[in-house]
Amino acid sequence: MPSFTVSDGTNIYYKDWGNKDAKGTVVFSHGWPLNSDNWENQMFYLANRGYRVVAHDRRGHGRSDQPWTGNNMNTYADDLLQLIEHLDLKDVMLVGHSTGGGEVARFLGRHGSSRVQKAVLVSAITPFLLKTEDNPKGTPIEVFDSFRAAIEKDRAQFFIDVASGPFFGFNRPSVKASQGQIWSWWQQGMMTGIRGAHECVEVFSKTDMREDLKRIDIPVLVLHGDDDQIVPFEGSAPEVMKLLKKGTLKVFEGASHALPNMNIDGVNHELLAFLAA
C-alpha cells in the first residue's frame, strides 16, 4: 500500500489514482471517524474523466499509523502539506468533507495557496462548531462531551447509532436506510484508533477557523445540506460565506451531512463543473 512518513515519524497511507500527467490534481480530506474510502465515488468519477485524484487516511485513522500525539488540526494540516510535497503536486484543488473541510481551511490559513488553485468545503465544520459567547449558532459543549463519553463506554455501538441515524439522515421518515452505508461507516470508524477518534472530537468541536477563512485568497465552493444534523446549516455555510473573499454556496435541499454518500451525482457534478470553471 502506498504510504510515506511525515516529520514526526508517523506513516500516512494514501491513494493516488487516475492520470498522473493531468494538469491538475484533486486532493481529498475525509471526515471523522472515516478514511479515504469515503471519497471513493468522487475519486472514481473524476479519475475516469482524466483527472489525478489523491486521498490520504488522516493520522490515527484508517490504514495510517495511530500516534499518541499530533491529533490536532495544525498537525493534520501539516501532514496534508507533506503529502502534497511528497508527491510534488501543483495546481491542486483541495476538497474536504466535515472535519476534512476544517483541515482544508486550516491548511490554507496556515500554509497558503502556492500549490492550490481552488478549494471545496463539503458539509464542513467551518467556521467554528462550538457554541460560545461570540459564536451563538454553534453546538453546545455537552453534545461533544456525550460523544467522548460514548466512545469510552461502547465505541462500537455508538458508531452504529451515529451511522443508523443522524449522519446519513436515516432517522428521517422520508429517507430509506442503506444497511451497506451503515456497515461501511461502522467499518471505517472501527479502523480508526480510539485515541485518534476520541481526540478528533475535540479537534472538530473546538478548532476556530474564522481567521483561516479570512486569509483564503482562492475560489472556494461551499456545498452543504440544509438538513445537516451533524454540522447544522445555519451555523456553518452562511457564516463561512461571510468570511470568504471568493466563495460560492450551493445548498442541497433536504440533504444530510453525508453529501458524498447520499448525493453522489450532485456532488460529482459540482466538483467537475468547479474544476472546469
mmCIF file with all atom_site columns, N, CA, C and O in Angstrom, residues 2-44:
data_model
loop_
_atom_site.group_PDB
_atom_site.id
_atom_site.type_symbol
_atom_site.label_atom_id
_atom_site.label_alt_id
_atom_site.label_comp_id
_atom_site.label_asym_id
_atom_site.label_entity_id
_atom_site.label_seq_id
_atom_site.pdbx_PDB_ins_code
_atom_site.Cartn_x
_atom_site.Cartn_y
_atom_site.Cartn_z
_atom_site.occupancy
_atom_site.B_iso_or_equiv
_atom_site.pdbx_formal_charge
_atom_site.auth_seq_id
_atom_site.auth_comp_id
_atom_site.auth_asym_id
_atom_site.auth_atom_id
_atom_site.pdbx_PDB_model_num
ATOM 1   N N  . PRO A 1 2  ? 0.565   2.246  -0.818  1.00 0.00 ? 2  PRO A N  1
ATOM 2   C CA . PRO A 1 2  ? 1.395   3.458  -0.852  1.00 0.00 ? 2  PRO A CA 1
ATOM 3   C C  . PRO A 1 2  ? 1.299   4.237  0.446   1.00 0.00 ? 2  PRO A C  1
ATOM 4   O O  . PRO A 1 2  ? 0.219   4.421  1.011   1.00 0.00 ? 2  PRO A O  1
ATOM 5   N N  . SER A 1 3  ? 2.434   4.677  0.919   1.00 0.00 ? 3  SER A N  1
ATOM 6   C CA . SER A 1 3  ? 2.463   5.467  2.143   1.00 0.00 ? 3  SER A CA 1
ATOM 7   C C  . SER A 1 3  ? 3.752   6.275  2.167   1.00 0.00 ? 3  SER A C  1
ATOM 8   O O  . SER A 1 3  ? 4.674   6.035  1.384   1.00 0.00 ? 3  SER A O  1
ATOM 9   N N  . PHE A 1 4  ? 3.809   7.236  3.088   1.00 0.00 ? 4  PHE A N  1
ATOM 10  C CA . PHE A 1 4  ? 5.037   7.996  3.302   1.00 0.00 ? 4  PHE A CA 1
ATOM 11  C C  . PHE A 1 4  ? 5.091   8.371  4.771   1.00 0.00 ? 4  PHE A C  1
ATOM 12  O O  . PHE A 1 4  ? 4.103   8.263  5.493   1.00 0.00 ? 4  PHE A O  1
ATOM 13  N N  . THR A 1 5  ? 6.253   8.820  5.198   1.00 0.00 ? 5  THR A N  1
ATOM 14  C CA . THR A 1 5  ? 6.472   9.133  6.608   1.00 0.00 ? 5  THR A CA 1
ATOM 15  C C  . THR A 1 5  ? 6.628   10.636 6.783   1.00 0.00 ? 5  THR A C  1
ATOM 16  O O  . THR A 1 5  ? 7.453   11.265 6.102   1.00 0.00 ? 5  THR A O  1
ATOM 17  N N  . VAL A 1 6  ? 5.833   11.211 7.668   1.00 0.00 ? 6  VAL A N  1
ATOM 18  C CA . VAL A 1 6  ? 5.905   12.647 7.926   1.00 0.00 ? 6  VAL A CA 1
ATOM 19  C C  . VAL A 1 6  ? 6.995   12.939 8.952   1.00 0.00 ? 6  VAL A C  1
ATOM 20  O O  . VAL A 1 6  ? 7.656   12.037 9.463   1.00 0.00 ? 6  VAL A O  1
ATOM 21  N N  . SER A 1 7  ? 7.174   14.214 9.260   1.00 0.00 ? 7  SER A N  1
ATOM 22  C CA . SER A 1 7  ? 8.338   14.655 10.020  1.00 0.00 ? 7  SER A CA 1
ATOM 23  C C  . SER A 1 7  ? 8.435   14.071 11.424  1.00 0.00 ? 7  SER A C  1
ATOM 24  O O  . SER A 1 7  ? 9.537   13.942 11.961  1.00 0.00 ? 7  SER A O  1
ATOM 25  N N  . ASP A 1 8  ? 7.313   13.716 12.040  1.00 0.00 ? 8  ASP A N  1
ATOM 26  C CA . ASP A 1 8  ? 7.384   13.155 13.394  1.00 0.00 ? 8  ASP A CA 1
ATOM 27  C C  . ASP A 1 8  ? 7.433   11.633 13.401  1.00 0.00 ? 8  ASP A C  1
ATOM 28  O O  . ASP A 1 8  ? 7.314   11.007 14.451  1.00 0.00 ? 8  ASP A O  1
ATOM 29  N N  . GLY A 1 9  ? 7.606   11.028 12.216  1.00 0.00 ? 9  GLY A N  1
ATOM 30  C CA . GLY A 1 9  ? 7.744   9.578  12.118  1.00 0.00 ? 9  GLY A CA 1
ATOM 31  C C  . GLY A 1 9  ? 6.450   8.829  11.878  1.00 0.00 ? 9  GLY A C  1
ATOM 32  O O  . GLY A 1 9  ? 6.469   7.594  11.750  1.00 0.00 ? 9  GLY A O  1
ATOM 33  N N  . THR A 1 10 ? 5.333   9.528  11.775  1.00 0.00 ? 10 THR A N  1
ATOM 34  C CA . THR A 1 10 ? 4.042   8.883  11.531  1.00 0.00 ? 10 THR A CA 1
ATOM 35  C C  . THR A 1 10 ? 3.931   8.475  10.064  1.00 0.00 ? 10 THR A C  1
ATOM 36  O O  . THR A 1 10 ? 4.219   9.258  9.164   1.00 0.00 ? 10 THR A O  1
ATOM 37  N N  . ASN A 1 11 ? 3.504   7.242  9.834   1.00 0.00 ? 11 ASN A N  1
ATOM 38  C CA . ASN A 1 11 ? 3.332   6.727  8.482   1.00 0.00 ? 11 ASN A CA 1
ATOM 39  C C  . ASN A 1 11 ? 1.901   7.008  8.026   1.00 0.00 ? 11 ASN A C  1
ATOM 40  O O  . ASN A 1 11 ? 0.937   6.649  8.704   1.00 0.00 ? 11 ASN A O  1
ATOM 41  N N  . ILE A 1 12 ? 1.776   7.657  6.854   1.00 0.00 ? 12 ILE A N  1
ATOM 42  C CA . ILE A 1 12 ? 0.481   8.072  6.326   1.00 0.00 ? 12 ILE A CA 1
ATOM 43  C C  . ILE A 1 12 ? 0.184   7.297  5.044   1.00 0.00 ? 12 ILE A C  1
ATOM 44  O O  . ILE A 1 12 ? 0.954   7.343  4.083   1.00 0.00 ? 12 ILE A O  1
ATOM 45  N N  . TYR A 1 13 ? -0.943  6.596  5.038   1.00 0.00 ? 13 TYR A N  1
ATOM 46  C CA . TYR A 1 13 ? -1.404  5.873  3.855   1.00 0.00 ? 13 TYR A CA 1
ATOM 47  C C  . TYR A 1 13 ? -2.133  6.828  2.917   1.00 0.00 ? 13 TYR A C  1
ATOM 48  O O  . TYR A 1 13 ? -2.838  7.733  3.364   1.00 0.00 ? 13 TYR A O  1
ATOM 49  N N  . TYR A 1 14 ? -1.990  6.602  1.603   1.00 0.00 ? 14 TYR A N  1
ATOM 50  C CA . TYR A 1 14 ? -2.722  7.428  0.646   1.00 0.00 ? 14 TYR A CA 1
ATOM 51  C C  . TYR A 1 14 ? -3.042  6.627  -0.611  1.00 0.00 ? 14 TYR A C  1
ATOM 52  O O  . TYR A 1 14 ? -2.438  5.589  -0.905  1.00 0.00 ? 14 TYR A O  1
ATOM 53  N N  . LYS A 1 15 ? -4.021  7.133  -1.363  1.00 0.00 ? 15 LYS A N  1
ATOM 54  C CA . LYS A 1 15 ? -4.371  6.608  -2.682  1.00 0.00 ? 15 LYS A CA 1
ATOM 55  C C  . LYS A 1 15 ? -3.985  7.652  -3.718  1.00 0.00 ? 15 LYS A C  1
ATOM 56  O O  . LYS A 1 15 ? -4.152  8.855  -3.484  1.00 0.00 ? 15 LYS A O  1
ATOM 57  N N  . ASP A 1 16 ? -3.520  7.197  -4.866  1.00 0.00 ? 16 ASP A N  1
ATOM 58  C CA . ASP A 1 16 ? -3.112  8.088  -5.951  1.00 0.00 ? 16 ASP A CA 1
ATOM 59  C C  . ASP A 1 16 ? -3.604  7.457  -7.243  1.00 0.00 ? 16 ASP A C  1
ATOM 60  O O  . ASP A 1 16 ? -2.968  6.566  -7.790  1.00 0.00 ? 16 ASP A O  1
ATOM 61  N N  . TRP A 1 17 ? -4.757  7.899  -7.710  1.00 0.00 ? 17 TRP A N  1
ATOM 62  C CA . TRP A 1 17 ? -5.428  7.280  -8.852  1.00 0.00 ? 17 TRP A CA 1
ATOM 63  C C  . TRP A 1 17 ? -5.453  8.230  -10.042 1.00 0.00 ? 17 TRP A C  1
ATOM 64  O O  . TRP A 1 17 ? -5.267  9.442  -9.906  1.00 0.00 ? 17 TRP A O  1
ATOM 65  N N  . GLY A 1 18 ? -5.738  7.644  -11.206 1.00 0.00 ? 18 GLY A N  1
ATOM 66  C CA . GLY A 1 18 ? -6.012  8.442  -12.388 1.00 0.00 ? 18 GLY A CA 1
ATOM 67  C C  . GLY A 1 18 ? -4.773  8.807  -13.191 1.00 0.00 ? 18 GLY A C  1
ATOM 68  O O  . GLY A 1 18 ? -3.733  8.143  -13.116 1.00 0.00 ? 18 GLY A O  1
ATOM 69  N N  . ASN A 1 19 ? -4.899  9.885  -13.935 1.00 0.00 ? 19 ASN A N  1
ATOM 70  C CA . ASN A 1 19 ? -3.887  10.313 -14.885 1.00 0.00 ? 19 ASN A CA 1
ATOM 71  C C  . ASN A 1 19 ? -2.791  11.121 -14.194 1.00 0.00 ? 19 ASN A C  1
ATOM 72  O O  . ASN A 1 19 ? -3.007  12.273 -13.806 1.00 0.00 ? 19 ASN A O  1
ATOM 73  N N  . LYS A 1 20 ? -1.614  10.516 -14.044 1.00 0.00 ? 20 LYS A N  1
ATOM 74  C CA . LYS A 1 20 ? -0.507  11.200 -13.361 1.00 0.00 ? 20 LYS A CA 1
ATOM 75  C C  . LYS A 1 20 ? 0.013   12.393 -14.150 1.00 0.00 ? 20 LYS A C  1
ATOM 76  O O  . LYS A 1 20 ? 0.722   13.238 -13.606 1.00 0.00 ? 20 LYS A O  1
ATOM 77  N N  . ASP A 1 21 ? -0.337  12.472 -15.437 1.00 0.00 ? 21 ASP A N  1
ATOM 78  C CA . ASP A 1 21 ? 0.111   13.586 -16.266 1.00 0.00 ? 21 ASP A CA 1
ATOM 79  C C  . ASP A 1 21 ? -0.941  14.691 -16.385 1.00 0.00 ? 21 ASP A C  1
ATOM 80  O O  . ASP A 1 21 ? -0.756  15.647 -17.142 1.00 0.00 ? 21 ASP A O  1
ATOM 81  N N  . ALA A 1 22 ? -2.032  14.559 -15.654 1.00 0.00 ? 22 ALA A N  1
ATOM 82  C CA . ALA A 1 22 ? -3.068  15.583 -15.703 1.00 0.00 ? 22 ALA A CA 1
ATOM 83  C C  . ALA A 1 22 ? -2.516  16.912 -15.210 1.00 0.00 ? 22 ALA A C  1
ATOM 84  O O  . ALA A 1 22 ? -1.643  16.958 -14.330 1.00 0.00 ? 22 ALA A O  1
ATOM 85  N N  . LYS A 1 23 ? -3.022  18.003 -15.762 1.00 0.00 ? 23 LYS A N  1
ATOM 86  C CA . LYS A 1 23 ? -2.527  19.321 -15.379 1.00 0.00 ? 23 LYS A CA 1
ATOM 87  C C  . LYS A 1 23 ? -2.764  19.604 -13.901 1.00 0.00 ? 23 LYS A C  1
ATOM 88  O O  . LYS A 1 23 ? -1.905  20.137 -13.201 1.00 0.00 ? 23 LYS A O  1
ATOM 89  N N  . GLY A 1 24 ? -3.933  19.262 -13.419 1.00 0.00 ? 24 GLY A N  1
ATOM 90  C CA . GLY A 1 24 ? -4.276  19.494 -12.021 1.00 0.00 ? 24 GLY A CA 1
ATOM 91  C C  . GLY A 1 24 ? -4.595  18.207 -11.296 1.00 0.00 ? 24 GLY A C  1
ATOM 92  O O  . GLY A 1 24 ? -4.849  17.174 -11.919 1.00 0.00 ? 24 GLY A O  1
ATOM 93  N N  . THR A 1 25 ? -4.561  18.273 -9.976  1.00 0.00 ? 25 THR A N  1
ATOM 94  C CA . THR A 1 25 ? -4.845  17.120 -9.133  1.00 0.00 ? 25 THR A CA 1
ATOM 95  C C  . THR A 1 25 ? -5.880  17.513 -8.095  1.00 0.00 ? 25 THR A C  1
ATOM 96  O O  . THR A 1 25 ? -5.822  18.615 -7.545  1.00 0.00 ? 25 THR A O  1
ATOM 97  N N  . VAL A 1 26 ? -6.810  16.614 -7.833  1.00 0.00 ? 26 VAL A N  1
ATOM 98  C CA . VAL A 1 26 ? -7.802  16.830 -6.794  1.00 0.00 ? 26 VAL A CA 1
ATOM 99  C C  . VAL A 1 26 ? -7.372  16.041 -5.564  1.00 0.00 ? 26 VAL A C  1
ATOM 100 O O  . VAL A 1 26 ? -7.161  14.826 -5.639  1.00 0.00 ? 26 VAL A O  1
ATOM 101 N N  . VAL A 1 27 ? -7.218  16.726 -4.440  1.00 0.00 ? 27 VAL A N  1
ATOM 102 C CA . VAL A 1 27 ? -6.767  16.102 -3.196  1.00 0.00 ? 27 VAL A CA 1
ATOM 103 C C  . VAL A 1 27 ? -7.910  16.157 -2.185  1.00 0.00 ? 27 VAL A C  1
ATOM 104 O O  . VAL A 1 27 ? -8.414  17.238 -1.874  1.00 0.00 ? 27 VAL A O  1
ATOM 105 N N  . PHE A 1 28 ? -8.300  14.988 -1.672  1.00 0.00 ? 28 PHE A N  1
ATOM 106 C CA . PHE A 1 28 ? -9.456  14.864 -0.802  1.00 0.00 ? 28 PHE A CA 1
ATOM 107 C C  . PHE A 1 28 ? -9.046  14.649 0.652   1.00 0.00 ? 28 PHE A C  1
ATOM 108 O O  . PHE A 1 28 ? -8.122  13.880 0.939   1.00 0.00 ? 28 PHE A O  1
ATOM 109 N N  . SER A 1 29 ? -9.771  15.302 1.561   1.00 0.00 ? 29 SER A N  1
ATOM 110 C CA . SER A 1 29 ? -9.599  15.099 3.001   1.00 0.00 ? 29 SER A CA 1
ATOM 111 C C  . SER A 1 29 ? -10.929 14.626 3.583   1.00 0.00 ? 29 SER A C  1
ATOM 112 O O  . SER A 1 29 ? -11.960 15.278 3.396   1.00 0.00 ? 29 SER A O  1
ATOM 113 N N  . HIS A 1 30 ? -10.899 13.518 4.305   1.00 0.00 ? 30 HIS A N  1
ATOM 114 C CA . HIS A 1 30 ? -12.120 12.867 4.779   1.00 0.00 ? 30 HIS A CA 1
ATOM 115 C C  . HIS A 1 30 ? -12.567 13.392 6.143   1.00 0.00 ? 30 HIS A C  1
ATOM 116 O O  . HIS A 1 30 ? -11.849 14.115 6.832   1.00 0.00 ? 30 HIS A O  1
ATOM 117 N N  . GLY A 1 31 ? -13.747 12.995 6.529   1.00 0.00 ? 31 GLY A N  1
ATOM 118 C CA . GLY A 1 31 ? -14.313 13.374 7.820   1.00 0.00 ? 31 GLY A CA 1
ATOM 119 C C  . GLY A 1 31 ? -14.048 12.353 8.912   1.00 0.00 ? 31 GLY A C  1
ATOM 120 O O  . GLY A 1 31 ? -13.452 11.308 8.683   1.00 0.00 ? 31 GLY A O  1
ATOM 121 N N  . TRP A 1 32 ? -14.519 12.687 10.111  1.00 0.00 ? 32 TRP A N  1
ATOM 122 C CA . TRP A 1 32 ? -14.393 11.825 11.289  1.00 0.00 ? 32 TRP A CA 1
ATOM 123 C C  . TRP A 1 32 ? -15.541 10.836 11.309  1.00 0.00 ? 32 TRP A C  1
ATOM 124 O O  . TRP A 1 32 ? -16.680 11.214 10.992  1.00 0.00 ? 32 TRP A O  1
ATOM 125 N N  . PRO A 1 33 ? -15.293 9.617  11.736  1.00 0.00 ? 33 PRO A N  1
ATOM 126 C CA . PRO A 1 33 ? -14.037 8.920  12.039  1.00 0.00 ? 33 PRO A CA 1
ATOM 127 C C  . PRO A 1 33 ? -13.653 8.010  10.887  1.00 0.00 ? 33 PRO A C  1
ATOM 128 O O  . PRO A 1 33 ? -13.308 6.844  11.071  1.00 0.00 ? 33 PRO A O  1
ATOM 129 N N  . LEU A 1 34 ? -13.748 8.538  9.679   1.00 0.00 ? 34 LEU A N  1
ATOM 130 C CA . LEU A 1 34 ? -13.695 7.742  8.460   1.00 0.00 ? 34 LEU A CA 1
ATOM 131 C C  . LEU A 1 34 ? -12.277 7.683  7.899   1.00 0.00 ? 34 LEU A C  1
ATOM 132 O O  . LEU A 1 34 ? -11.313 7.904  8.613   1.00 0.00 ? 34 LEU A O  1
ATOM 133 N N  . ASN A 1 35 ? -12.158 7.346  6.623   1.00 0.00 ? 35 ASN A N  1
ATOM 134 C CA . ASN A 1 35 ? -10.869 7.355  5.952   1.00 0.00 ? 35 ASN A CA 1
ATOM 135 C C  . ASN A 1 35 ? -11.091 7.651  4.476   1.00 0.00 ? 35 ASN A C  1
ATOM 136 O O  . ASN A 1 35 ? -12.199 8.002  4.065   1.00 0.00 ? 35 ASN A O  1
ATOM 137 N N  . SER A 1 36 ? -10.054 7.515  3.675   1.00 0.00 ? 36 SER A N  1
ATOM 138 C CA . SER A 1 36 ? -10.138 7.903  2.272   1.00 0.00 ? 36 SER A CA 1
ATOM 139 C C  . SER A 1 36 ? -11.163 7.091  1.489   1.00 0.00 ? 36 SER A C  1
ATOM 140 O O  . SER A 1 36 ? -11.619 7.530  0.424   1.00 0.00 ? 36 SER A O  1
ATOM 141 N N  . ASP A 1 37 ? -11.567 5.927  1.985   1.00 0.00 ? 37 ASP A N  1
ATOM 142 C CA . ASP A 1 37 ? -12.584 5.133  1.306   1.00 0.00 ? 37 ASP A CA 1
ATOM 143 C C  . ASP A 1 37 ? -13.891 5.902  1.149   1.00 0.00 ? 37 ASP A C  1
ATOM 144 O O  . ASP A 1 37 ? -14.665 5.639  0.227   1.00 0.00 ? 37 ASP A O  1
ATOM 145 N N  . ASN A 1 38 ? -14.150 6.844  2.047   1.00 0.00 ? 38 ASN A N  1
ATOM 146 C CA . ASN A 1 38 ? -15.415 7.560  1.979   1.00 0.00 ? 38 ASN A CA 1
ATOM 147 C C  . ASN A 1 38 ? -15.520 8.474  0.763   1.00 0.00 ? 38 ASN A C  1
ATOM 148 O O  . ASN A 1 38 ? -16.612 8.946  0.438   1.00 0.00 ? 38 ASN A O  1
ATOM 149 N N  . TRP A 1 39 ? -14.405 8.696  0.071   1.00 0.00 ? 39 TRP A N  1
ATOM 150 C CA . TRP A 1 39 ? -14.403 9.522  -1.137  1.00 0.00 ? 39 TRP A CA 1
ATOM 151 C C  . TRP A 1 39 ? -14.412 8.689  -2.407  1.00 0.00 ? 39 TRP A C  1
ATOM 152 O O  . TRP A 1 39 ? -14.235 9.237  -3.506  1.00 0.00 ? 39 TRP A O  1
ATOM 153 N N  . GLU A 1 40 ? -14.596 7.392  -2.321  1.00 0.00 ? 40 GLU A N  1
ATOM 154 C CA . GLU A 1 40 ? -14.365 6.550  -3.495  1.00 0.00 ? 40 GLU A CA 1
ATOM 155 C C  . GLU A 1 40 ? -15.298 6.893  -4.667  1.00 0.00 ? 40 GLU A C  1
ATOM 156 O O  . GLU A 1 40 ? -14.886 6.815  -5.829  1.00 0.00 ? 40 GLU A O  1
ATOM 157 N N  . ASN A 1 41 ? -16.541 7.299  -4.401  1.00 0.00 ? 41 ASN A N  1
ATOM 158 C CA . ASN A 1 41 ? -17.447 7.642  -5.502  1.00 0.00 ? 41 ASN A CA 1
ATOM 159 C C  . ASN A 1 41 ? -16.950 8.860  -6.274  1.00 0.00 ? 41 ASN A C  1
ATOM 160 O O  . ASN A 1 41 ? -17.019 8.895  -7.511  1.00 0.00 ? 41 ASN A O  1
ATOM 161 N N  . GLN A 1 42 ? -16.458 9.864  -5.564  1.00 0.00 ? 42 GLN A N  1
ATOM 162 C CA . GLN A 1 42 ? -15.949 11.066 -6.221  1.00 0.00 ? 42 GLN A CA 1
ATOM 163 C C  . GLN A 1 42 ? -14.607 10.803 -6.905  1.00 0.00 ? 42 GLN A C  1
ATOM 164 O O  . GLN A 1 42 ? -14.367 11.292 -8.019  1.00 0.00 ? 42 GLN A O  1
ATOM 165 N N  . MET A 1 43 ? -13.749 10.034 -6.259  1.00 0.00 ? 43 MET A N  1
ATOM 166 C CA . MET A 1 43 ? -12.448 9.733  -6.849  1.00 0.00 ? 43 MET A CA 1
ATOM 167 C C  . MET A 1 43 ? -12.594 8.897  -8.116  1.00 0.00 ? 43 MET A C  1
ATOM 168 O O  . MET A 1 43 ? -11.927 9.161  -9.127  1.00 0.00 ? 43 MET A O  1
ATOM 169 N N  . PHE A 1 44 ? -13.437 7.910  -8.079  1.00 0.00 ? 44 PHE A N  1
ATOM 170 C CA . PHE A 1 44 ? -13.672 7.052  -9.242  1.00 0.00 ? 44 PHE A CA 1
ATOM 171 C C  . PHE A 1 44 ? -14.234 7.877  -10.401 1.00 0.00 ? 44 PHE A C  1
ATOM 172 O O  . PHE A 1 44 ? -13.801 7.740  -11.555 1.00 0.00 ? 44 PHE A O  1
#
